[in-house]
């Protein structure tokens, strides 16, 4: 990492840490903003960047495009919620268990799919089918309370993984995001990451170099699944409610894929950049809808823009928005 | 365990639903067989066609869905042709996931445009013959489903004949077998790719007309059909016409019996499980050749 990049990272982190204090200050000084709303928006940026990064590690670095990443997210959300609500566990204790469950599901799906030799579009489609199986199961079995969903009792104490002040959940999301960035950065430096990139670029060549392609792919899916599941628990504890279509619906899968692809698949900062842009577009259309009454149904516009951006980026800009920043990163894609 | 007559009724109902799946899947398998692309926007384009049928039925136009079939099918062909020319054909290069991602982008745009312009409400059309039933053993079969079943098979047969006999059909089949060779003998490859995509989407137009009398449409309708269509195609073997036909019926019956034996919610799991099992165990499908 060059000195300039390092300085930029430090400045960005400092800005992110100061952000809640600044918006509080502005609100306190009588500027017409809702501090908690803005802090919440910031929290979402980092949370989506975090789950986006979990997608990026498998889909971007290792090139295993998944359409059903939500299967890990939902596993984490349900696992911790069931342990907490049904079995009375402390959610902080349930969190690592949920994360491990995500790794296990990632390992299992990877072992099945990669042993069968599925890659490319077929891998993408089978992950979608797995997510659908989990959604239907969560909808049907007793211990998830079926379609009713699961409610977590509000008890706003930090030791209970619930915060009265949105600032703390914001900092938690920021911390998760920083951890995910560190993991991704490590992938650009370490041997594991190099093996993943080799697999992405040419599986046969990677195998010829002596890389155990199957094991590496299973490992990366387990890692990705663990991260995504951790995000699921975070989500459940933030919103205190999950149901099968939130936890295993296609929307979250698409969101993770979108932020990574648009920001730059296989780059360290891609998911964060994508998440920032997605949130900016979202908030833009939201305020447009609230200001201009004739445009009150304009909300889906943000996703229309994002779908169009996905098409353009796949076709013209394989490094995503990150590709626009100066020299190409070492984790670039050579195709297209 | 329900009685035999009820199971039989479930099988018949599944067969009837399967007729439509065949039509949807034939479109998907044609696109795959010729273009070697997985059209993830298939469900969304079907949803769009269903809205077309809906708006044609509503005043001031007021056309019966069956009479709208030539219009919607023709419109869908033109739409598909243009989508290929303007979008897919231009970007159809590189890794195979790229085109999957582009068609995913297309489906995101279509779904959300539908949400924006048509709202998220569920829309149905009330045709006067919707409630008419035919009794067959323990099964009460809605007349529109019987009509759509035979119409779907008729259309698939006609398409199969067209592909087998007409010059365009022969050229498309040549293209599917050997791209370079087709180009060398003077076939306009790019145009035929667009025509093939158009025909694939035209199948959706026809399917939409046959579906609407007994089904509803909302911006998420496409989702329900995406996995069904992919499962049908994968089951029969990607690119295989006959496979899509058999696959459609198997899926229809699986869905119907699944609902009967496992209940409304859990019954849907059969389709996803078949999809996963086929991909894991026999990715070439039941009728495919090499794996």
XYZ file of C-alpha atoms in Angstrom:
627
model
C 0.000 0.000 0.000
C 1.540 3.293 -1.040
C 1.938 6.191 1.316
C -0.763 8.193 -0.523
C -3.294 5.358 -0.249
C -2.440 4.923 3.413
C -3.008 8.618 4.115
C -6.288 8.482 2.233
C -7.403 5.454 4.273
C -6.495 7.151 7.546
C -8.347 10.306 6.538
C -11.381 8.269 5.487
C -11.414 6.354 8.753
C -11.082 9.560 10.763
C -13.963 11.115 8.814
C -16.068 8.007 9.420
C -15.327 8.137 13.155
C -16.115 11.843 13.401
C -19.220 11.664 11.201
C -21.807 10.993 13.972
C -20.321 13.738 16.139
C -20.387 16.180 13.221
C -24.014 15.511 12.265
C -24.982 15.726 15.959
C -23.159 19.034 16.165
C -24.868 20.333 13.034
C -28.280 19.275 14.319
C -27.486 20.850 17.672
C -26.489 24.092 15.933
C -29.937 24.258 14.384
C -29.111 23.071 10.853
C -32.240 21.310 9.651
C -31.009 17.728 9.644
C -32.107 14.726 11.644
C -28.893 13.487 13.207
C -30.171 10.003 14.019
C -31.485 9.563 10.489
C -28.126 10.498 8.994
C -26.260 8.262 11.434
C -28.566 5.439 10.429
C -27.816 6.082 6.752
C -24.111 5.934 7.548
C -24.624 2.695 9.432
C -26.326 1.194 6.356
C -23.435 2.245 4.116
C -20.960 0.295 6.234
C -23.251 -2.651 6.849
C -23.991 -3.122 3.134
C -20.296 -2.625 2.371
C -19.568 -5.397 4.866
C -21.953 -7.971 3.427
C -20.950 -6.781 -0.061
C -17.335 -7.535 0.854
C -18.342 -11.044 1.884
C -19.745 -11.497 -1.627
C -16.683 -9.870 -3.133
C -14.265 -12.268 -1.494
C -15.894 -15.239 -3.209
C -17.379 -13.515 -6.271
C -14.730 -10.907 -6.916
C -11.389 -12.268 -5.755
C -12.056 -15.944 -6.437
C -14.437 -15.356 -9.369
C -17.180 -17.603 -7.977
C -20.214 -15.487 -8.853
C -23.060 -16.245 -6.481
C -26.695 -15.330 -6.980
C -27.790 -16.704 -3.635
C -25.387 -15.296 -1.089
C -28.329 -14.479 1.112
C -28.318 -18.144 2.134
C -25.417 -17.317 4.477
C -26.937 -14.059 5.625
C -30.158 -15.793 6.582
C -28.325 -18.671 8.227
C -26.538 -16.212 10.492
C -29.654 -14.178 11.220
C -31.771 -17.225 12.057
C -29.048 -19.063 13.958
C -28.355 -16.257 16.429
C -32.023 -15.314 16.730
C -33.102 -18.878 17.475
C -30.320 -19.257 20.055
C -31.232 -15.916 21.609
C -35.021 -16.006 21.497
C -35.767 -19.708 21.840
C -32.838 -20.852 23.946
C -32.134 -17.690 25.906
C -28.534 -17.228 24.804
C -26.872 -13.882 25.042
C -26.724 -12.532 21.461
C -23.039 -11.664 21.787
C -22.379 -15.349 22.501
C -24.713 -16.439 19.719
C -22.845 -14.251 17.234
C -19.717 -16.398 16.840
C -21.878 -19.518 16.660
C -23.934 -17.942 13.865
C -20.719 -16.972 12.099
C -19.487 -20.552 12.354
C -22.825 -21.781 11.029
C -22.345 -19.527 7.984
C -18.902 -21.017 7.440
C -20.370 -24.496 7.709
C -23.100 -23.769 5.149
C -20.498 -22.180 2.869
C -18.292 -25.216 3.228
C -21.200 -27.600 2.559
C -22.498 -25.765 -0.521
C -18.963 -25.360 -1.786
C -18.142 -29.016 -1.217
C -21.269 -30.119 -3.095
C -21.102 -27.640 -5.953
C -17.369 -27.657 -6.566
C -17.076 -31.424 -6.268
C -19.695 -31.647 -8.984
C -17.504 -29.297 -11.013
C -20.025 -26.487 -11.236
C -18.644 -23.143 -12.260
C -19.651 -19.889 -13.889
C -23.355 -19.492 -14.464
C -24.157 -22.951 -13.119
C -22.581 -22.144 -9.775
C -24.514 -18.862 -9.685
C -27.790 -20.657 -10.355
C -27.257 -23.417 -7.828
C -26.575 -20.891 -5.058
C -29.857 -19.244 -5.998
C -31.596 -22.611 -5.672
C -29.989 -23.251 -2.268
C -31.209 -19.884 -1.027
C -34.683 -20.780 -2.267
C -34.579 -24.135 -0.443
C -33.592 -22.367 2.779
C -36.327 -19.763 2.288
C -38.978 -22.418 1.817
C -37.711 -24.390 4.813
C -37.678 -21.301 7.044
C -41.219 -20.675 5.851
C -42.378 -24.181 6.712
C -40.656 -25.498 9.793
C -41.707 -24.937 13.369
C -38.530 -23.666 15.004
C -38.279 -20.603 12.752
C -41.954 -19.768 13.422
C -42.588 -20.078 9.663
C -43.853 -17.115 7.720
C -44.655 -15.182 10.910
C -40.989 -14.469 11.354
C -39.132 -14.057 14.619
C -39.308 -11.081 16.887
C -36.484 -10.211 19.254
C -37.719 -8.616 22.453
C -36.577 -5.018 22.727
C -34.232 -4.650 25.673
C -31.868 -1.846 24.855
C -28.744 -2.656 26.793
C -25.271 -2.947 25.241
C -24.647 -6.296 26.932
C -27.774 -7.440 25.126
C -26.478 -6.387 21.674
C -29.058 -3.611 21.505
C -28.226 0.049 21.688
C -30.370 2.951 22.728
C -28.078 5.371 20.920
C -27.822 4.690 17.126
C -24.263 5.986 17.279
C -23.045 2.741 18.801
C -24.592 0.501 16.166
C -23.038 2.858 13.628
C -19.598 2.310 15.154
C -20.192 -1.424 15.234
C -21.027 -1.410 11.508
C -17.940 0.695 10.878
C -15.816 -1.789 12.799
C -17.237 -4.706 10.787
C -16.520 -2.831 7.580
C -12.931 -2.129 8.637
C -12.420 -5.801 9.499
C -13.778 -6.847 6.106
C -11.481 -4.364 4.380
C -8.545 -5.776 6.301
C -9.481 -9.305 5.217
C -9.780 -8.214 1.599
C -6.510 -6.296 1.810
C -4.813 -9.357 3.213
C -6.076 -11.280 0.175
C -4.242 -8.889 -2.135
C -1.001 -9.610 -0.282
C -1.082 -13.188 0.920
C -0.642 -16.502 -0.847
C -4.253 -17.532 -0.303
C -5.465 -14.448 -2.180
C -2.959 -15.045 -4.958
C -4.197 -18.613 -5.355
C -7.789 -17.351 -5.533
C -6.928 -14.841 -8.251
C -5.103 -17.560 -10.168
C -8.212 -19.757 -9.959
C -10.412 -16.902 -11.140
C -8.227 -16.093 -14.104
C -7.689 -19.638 -15.311
C -8.672 -22.677 -13.341
C -6.783 -25.178 -15.462
C -3.608 -23.134 -15.333
C -3.986 -22.792 -11.561
C -4.328 -26.543 -11.260
C -1.284 -27.047 -13.427
C 0.656 -24.838 -11.007
C -0.185 -27.280 -8.254
C -2.992 -25.308 -6.641
C -5.640 -27.486 -5.046
C -8.463 -25.670 -6.811
C -11.295 -27.520 -5.114
C -10.007 -26.955 -1.560
C -9.234 -23.290 -2.144
C -12.689 -22.650 -3.569
C -14.391 -24.420 -0.667
C -12.243 -22.459 1.787
C -13.117 -19.110 0.252
C -16.818 -19.908 0.226
C -16.632 -20.870 3.907
C -14.838 -17.611 4.717
C -17.328 -15.623 2.693
C -20.230 -17.489 4.300
C -18.894 -16.780 7.784
C -18.647 -13.047 7.115
C -22.065 -12.891 5.539
C -23.603 -14.799 8.455
C -22.012 -12.355 10.895
C -23.789 -9.637 8.925
C -27.045 -11.567 9.310
C -26.790 -11.536 13.096
C -25.966 -7.835 13.039
C -29.047 -7.188 10.914
C -31.321 -9.221 13.194
C -30.059 -7.410 16.299
C -30.441 -4.015 14.637
C -33.990 -4.504 13.361
C -35.111 -7.025 16.005
C -37.147 -8.901 13.417
C -36.470 -11.402 10.642
C -38.711 -13.453 8.397
C -37.992 -15.916 5.585
C -38.245 -13.395 2.765
C -35.972 -10.858 4.499
C -33.475 -13.496 5.576
C -33.443 -15.628 2.419
C -35.100 -13.411 -0.214
C -33.412 -12.603 -3.495
C -33.214 -8.855 -2.755
C -30.274 -9.080 -0.350
C -28.363 -11.404 -2.690
C -28.760 -8.894 -5.461
C -27.767 -6.016 -3.190
C -24.504 -7.705 -2.194
C -23.702 -8.542 -5.784
C -24.589 -5.059 -7.001
C -22.458 -3.092 -4.564
C -19.435 -5.282 -5.292
C -19.866 -5.337 -9.056
C -20.572 -1.637 -9.340
C -17.870 -0.618 -6.912
C -15.392 -3.027 -8.428
C -15.391 -6.801 -8.044
C -12.064 -8.132 -6.852
C -10.905 -4.794 -5.476
C -10.493 -4.046 -1.773
C -12.584 -0.894 -1.694
C -15.104 -1.869 -4.381
C -17.946 -2.902 -2.056
C -17.528 0.222 0.086
C -17.533 2.505 -2.959
C -20.524 0.622 -4.379
C -22.374 0.877 -1.091
C -21.701 4.623 -0.857
C -22.963 5.165 -4.395
C -26.026 2.942 -3.891
C -26.927 4.782 -0.699
C -26.393 8.163 -2.345
C -28.689 7.223 -5.228
C -31.213 5.772 -2.783
C -31.308 8.859 -0.594
C -31.397 11.045 -3.705
C -34.500 9.356 -5.090
C -36.063 9.287 -1.635
C -35.713 13.026 -1.145
C -36.798 13.611 -4.738
C -39.947 11.631 -3.983
C -40.639 13.575 -0.808
C -40.063 16.997 -2.408
C -41.908 16.473 -5.700
C -45.326 14.916 -4.999
C -45.771 13.871 -8.633
C -42.740 11.604 -8.228
C -43.876 9.817 -5.100
C -43.566 6.437 -6.828
C -40.040 7.172 -7.907
C -38.389 4.946 -5.268
C -37.691 1.999 -7.602
C -35.739 4.417 -9.775
C -32.627 3.870 -7.680
C -32.638 0.170 -8.516
C -33.367 0.908 -12.162
C -30.274 3.096 -12.213
C -28.345 0.375 -10.447
C -29.456 -2.346 -12.848
C -28.375 -0.158 -15.732
C -25.049 0.511 -14.030
C -24.541 -3.226 -13.568
C -25.033 -3.785 -17.303
C -22.650 -0.978 -18.232
C -20.025 -2.080 -15.758
C -20.042 -5.724 -16.776
C -19.847 -4.684 -20.407
C -17.426 -1.808 -20.284
C -15.767 -1.435 -16.906
C -14.877 -4.802 -15.393
C -13.070 -3.137 -12.477
C -16.193 -1.201 -11.560
C -15.995 2.360 -10.287
C -12.652 1.497 -8.693
C -11.351 1.052 -12.229
C -11.844 4.770 -12.714
C -9.324 5.566 -10.003
C -5.926 5.805 -11.602
C -3.844 2.697 -12.068
C -5.488 -0.664 -11.975
C -5.205 -2.656 -8.795
C -3.373 -5.938 -8.668
C -6.619 -7.805 -8.155
C -7.928 -6.834 -11.557
C -9.883 -9.037 -13.922
C -8.290 -9.692 -17.260
C -11.355 -10.723 -19.182
C -13.977 -8.737 -21.128
C -51.587 -39.730 2.307
C -54.484 -38.606 0.112
C -56.558 -41.109 -1.855
C -55.555 -42.313 -5.272
C -58.243 -40.330 -7.160
C -57.016 -37.131 -5.512
C -53.436 -37.918 -6.446
C -54.593 -38.627 -9.968
C -56.360 -35.281 -10.014
C -53.135 -33.689 -8.798
C -51.223 -35.336 -11.606
C -53.696 -34.086 -14.196
C -53.591 -30.570 -12.763
C -49.811 -30.717 -12.793
C -49.797 -31.831 -16.404
C -52.015 -28.892 -17.341
C -49.709 -26.430 -15.604
C -46.753 -28.203 -17.173
C -47.979 -27.301 -20.649
C -47.240 -23.635 -19.965
C -43.890 -24.468 -18.394
C -42.981 -26.314 -21.563
C -43.675 -23.218 -23.606
C -41.675 -20.959 -21.257
C -38.823 -23.460 -21.107
C -38.727 -24.017 -24.866
C -38.020 -20.307 -25.243
C -35.237 -20.474 -22.668
C -33.706 -23.631 -24.085
C -33.790 -22.251 -27.622
C -31.883 -19.174 -26.477
C -29.388 -21.340 -24.645
C -29.038 -23.875 -27.425
C -28.336 -21.302 -30.114
C -26.697 -18.429 -28.276
C -25.120 -20.324 -25.381
C -26.335 -17.672 -22.983
C -28.388 -18.128 -19.846
C -31.173 -15.609 -20.053
C -31.776 -14.581 -16.475
C -34.262 -11.931 -17.630
C -36.615 -14.690 -18.817
C -38.983 -14.358 -15.849
C -39.004 -10.574 -15.989
C -39.776 -10.572 -19.702
C -42.626 -13.009 -19.062
C -43.951 -10.644 -16.394
C -43.764 -7.775 -18.875
C -45.715 -9.789 -21.444
C -48.326 -10.602 -18.797
C -48.762 -6.888 -18.147
C -49.172 -6.402 -21.891
C -52.013 -8.948 -21.856
C -53.506 -7.239 -18.814
C -53.517 -3.776 -20.387
C -54.860 -5.094 -23.684
C -57.753 -6.689 -21.799
C -58.617 -3.577 -19.786
C -60.670 -0.766 -21.305
C -60.290 1.090 -23.601
C -58.785 -1.749 -25.641
C -60.666 -4.739 -24.253
C -59.151 -7.639 -26.180
C -59.670 -11.175 -24.901
C -56.317 -12.722 -23.859
C -56.650 -15.560 -26.354
C -57.377 -13.150 -29.185
C -54.449 -11.028 -28.022
C -52.107 -13.964 -28.551
C -50.922 -13.020 -32.051
C -50.414 -9.390 -30.982
C -48.513 -10.115 -27.781
C -46.487 -12.912 -29.348
C -45.524 -10.705 -32.287
C -44.774 -7.798 -29.960
C -42.655 -10.023 -27.762
C -40.721 -11.222 -30.805
C -39.936 -7.660 -31.867
C -39.063 -6.689 -28.299
C -36.736 -9.667 -27.909
C -35.151 -9.006 -31.299
C -34.413 -5.401 -30.306
C -33.167 -6.322 -26.822
C -30.682 -8.650 -28.448
C -29.625 -6.141 -31.094
C -29.218 -3.230 -28.695
C -28.086 -4.906 -25.551
C -27.211 -8.559 -25.339
C -25.602 -8.991 -28.748
C -23.230 -6.102 -28.129
C -21.998 -7.400 -24.832
C -22.088 -11.104 -25.518
C -18.427 -11.826 -25.053
C -15.978 -12.788 -22.323
C -16.832 -15.119 -19.461
C -20.166 -16.845 -19.399
C -21.168 -15.184 -16.105
C -20.916 -11.802 -17.794
C -23.998 -12.356 -19.876
C -25.753 -13.803 -16.837
C -24.953 -10.604 -14.958
C -26.092 -8.453 -17.877
C -29.411 -10.277 -18.089
C -29.658 -9.961 -14.283
C -29.161 -6.203 -14.701
C -31.845 -6.220 -17.367
C -34.243 -8.060 -15.071
C -33.543 -5.590 -12.217
C -34.336 -2.703 -14.561
C -37.519 -4.350 -15.887
C -38.797 -5.422 -12.446
C -38.311 -2.013 -10.909
C -39.636 -0.145 -13.926
C -42.766 -2.302 -13.610
C -42.930 -1.462 -9.914
C -42.601 2.232 -10.682
C -45.123 2.421 -13.509
C -47.619 -0.331 -12.622
C -47.272 -0.219 -8.774
C -46.769 -3.357 -6.714
C -50.473 -4.296 -6.760
C -51.518 -7.734 -7.925
C -53.541 -7.498 -11.137
C -55.949 -10.042 -12.523
C -58.310 -10.114 -15.465
C -61.868 -11.398 -15.227
C -62.716 -13.384 -18.305
C -66.318 -14.644 -18.396
C -65.176 -18.252 -18.848
C -62.713 -18.223 -15.918
C -64.914 -20.285 -13.600
C -66.028 -22.892 -16.101
C -65.031 -26.414 -15.128
C -64.859 -29.822 -16.714
C -65.246 -32.839 -14.468
C -62.797 -35.653 -15.051
C -62.927 -38.329 -12.388
C -62.108 -36.617 -9.109
C -60.582 -33.671 -10.917
C -62.389 -30.460 -11.677
C -60.427 -28.850 -14.429
C -60.838 -25.172 -15.256
C -61.601 -24.768 -18.947
C -58.983 -22.000 -19.454
C -56.302 -24.365 -18.175
C -57.351 -27.028 -20.641
C -57.351 -24.498 -23.462
C -53.943 -23.180 -22.478
C -52.543 -26.695 -22.194
C -53.486 -27.683 -25.715
C -52.640 -24.276 -27.130
C -49.195 -24.423 -25.528
C -48.532 -27.867 -26.955
C -49.826 -26.796 -30.355
C -47.520 -23.789 -30.356
C -44.535 -25.878 -29.276
C -45.308 -28.364 -32.015
C -45.611 -25.578 -34.571
C -42.299 -24.103 -33.424
C -40.662 -27.510 -33.598
C -41.979 -27.968 -37.138
C -40.774 -24.506 -38.076
C -37.328 -25.252 -36.734
C -37.247 -28.568 -38.542
C -38.610 -27.532 -41.933
C -38.219 -23.819 -42.668
C -35.013 -22.335 -44.042
C -34.716 -20.017 -41.049
C -35.194 -22.948 -38.702
C -32.557 -24.983 -40.500
C -30.158 -22.055 -40.422
C -30.733 -21.573 -36.695
C -30.107 -25.237 -36.041
C -26.954 -25.097 -38.113
C -25.900 -22.081 -36.077
C -26.525 -23.907 -32.824
C -24.345 -26.813 -33.956
C -21.473 -24.960 -35.537
C -21.155 -21.189 -35.396
C -18.103 -20.831 -37.578
C -19.391 -23.253 -40.153
C -22.698 -21.433 -40.350
C -20.873 -18.178 -40.940
C -18.777 -19.754 -43.672
C -21.764 -20.987 -45.651
C -23.124 -17.450 -45.696
C -25.628 -17.433 -42.840
C -26.117 -13.963 -41.366
C -25.108 -15.040 -37.877
C -25.841 -11.836 -35.974
C -29.279 -11.475 -37.477
C -30.149 -15.088 -36.703
C -28.947 -14.716 -33.129
C -31.355 -11.816 -32.737
C -34.121 -13.821 -34.430
C -33.493 -16.760 -32.096
C -33.625 -14.526 -29.046
C -36.790 -12.974 -30.480
C -38.403 -16.393 -30.926
C -37.437 -17.317 -27.374
C -39.140 -14.196 -26.071
C -42.124 -14.715 -28.415
C -42.723 -18.001 -26.570
C -43.078 -15.900 -23.419
C -45.599 -13.640 -25.149
C -47.724 -16.652 -26.032
C -47.292 -18.120 -22.549
C -48.423 -14.828 -21.001
C -51.661 -14.886 -23.005
C -52.343 -18.459 -21.912
C -51.478 -17.762 -18.281
C -53.437 -14.602 -17.644
C -56.984 -16.041 -17.622
C -56.109 -18.173 -14.569
C -53.134 -16.342 -13.098
C -52.278 -12.906 -11.723
C -49.475 -10.533 -12.493
C -47.381 -8.301 -10.248
C -43.855 -6.913 -10.694
C -42.456 -9.945 -8.864
C -44.345 -12.516 -10.969
C -41.195 -13.173 -12.945
C -39.377 -14.504 -9.873
C -41.827 -17.366 -9.543
C -41.099 -18.513 -13.069
C -37.343 -18.021 -13.236
C -36.439 -21.033 -11.148
C -39.223 -23.134 -12.684
C -37.992 -22.328 -16.173
C -34.351 -23.021 -15.335
C -35.220 -26.248 -13.578
C -37.283 -27.410 -16.543
C -34.486 -26.670 -18.948
C -31.737 -28.159 -16.808
C -33.853 -31.235 -16.149
C -34.339 -31.901 -19.814
C -30.810 -30.915 -20.775
C -29.830 -27.388 -21.749
C -30.645 -26.764 -25.397
C -32.843 -29.808 -25.864
C -36.366 -29.233 -27.193
C -37.694 -32.652 -26.296
C -35.996 -32.374 -22.916
C -37.770 -29.090 -22.220
C -41.097 -30.720 -23.085
C -40.633 -33.698 -20.771
C -39.050 -31.458 -18.120
C -42.045 -29.114 -18.165
C -44.458 -31.941 -17.417
C -42.279 -33.402 -14.689
C -42.006 -30.000 -13.043
C -45.737 -29.366 -13.352
C -46.561 -32.689 -11.706
C -43.858 -32.251 -9.037
C -45.268 -28.868 -8.126
C -48.829 -30.102 -8.013
C -48.083 -33.254 -6.025
C -45.651 -31.389 -3.788
C -48.402 -28.969 -2.859
C -50.806 -31.861 -2.305
C -48.542 -33.987 -0.128
C -46.401 -31.408 1.666
C -48.738 -28.437 1.832
C -48.741 -25.077 0.102
C -45.491 -23.770 1.627
C -43.202 -26.772 1.774
C -44.555 -28.125 -1.521
C -42.562 -25.555 -3.490
C -39.340 -27.103 -2.312
C -39.520 -29.934 -4.837
C -38.583 -27.734 -7.776
C -35.507 -26.251 -6.113
C -34.397 -29.677 -4.917
C -34.742 -31.166 -8.391
C -32.719 -28.284 -9.750
C -29.932 -28.798 -7.218
C -29.884 -32.577 -7.596
C -29.786 -32.472 -11.382
C -26.945 -29.963 -11.382
C -24.991 -31.979 -8.847
C -25.604 -35.433 -10.217
C -26.348 -35.112 -13.897
C -25.676 -31.596 -15.204
C -26.289 -32.685 -18.777
C -29.928 -33.339 -17.864
C -32.012 -36.456 -18.293
C -31.753 -36.379 -22.060
C -28.545 -34.496 -22.615
C -25.572 -36.053 -24.275
C -22.131 -35.436 -22.898
C -21.801 -33.781 -19.500
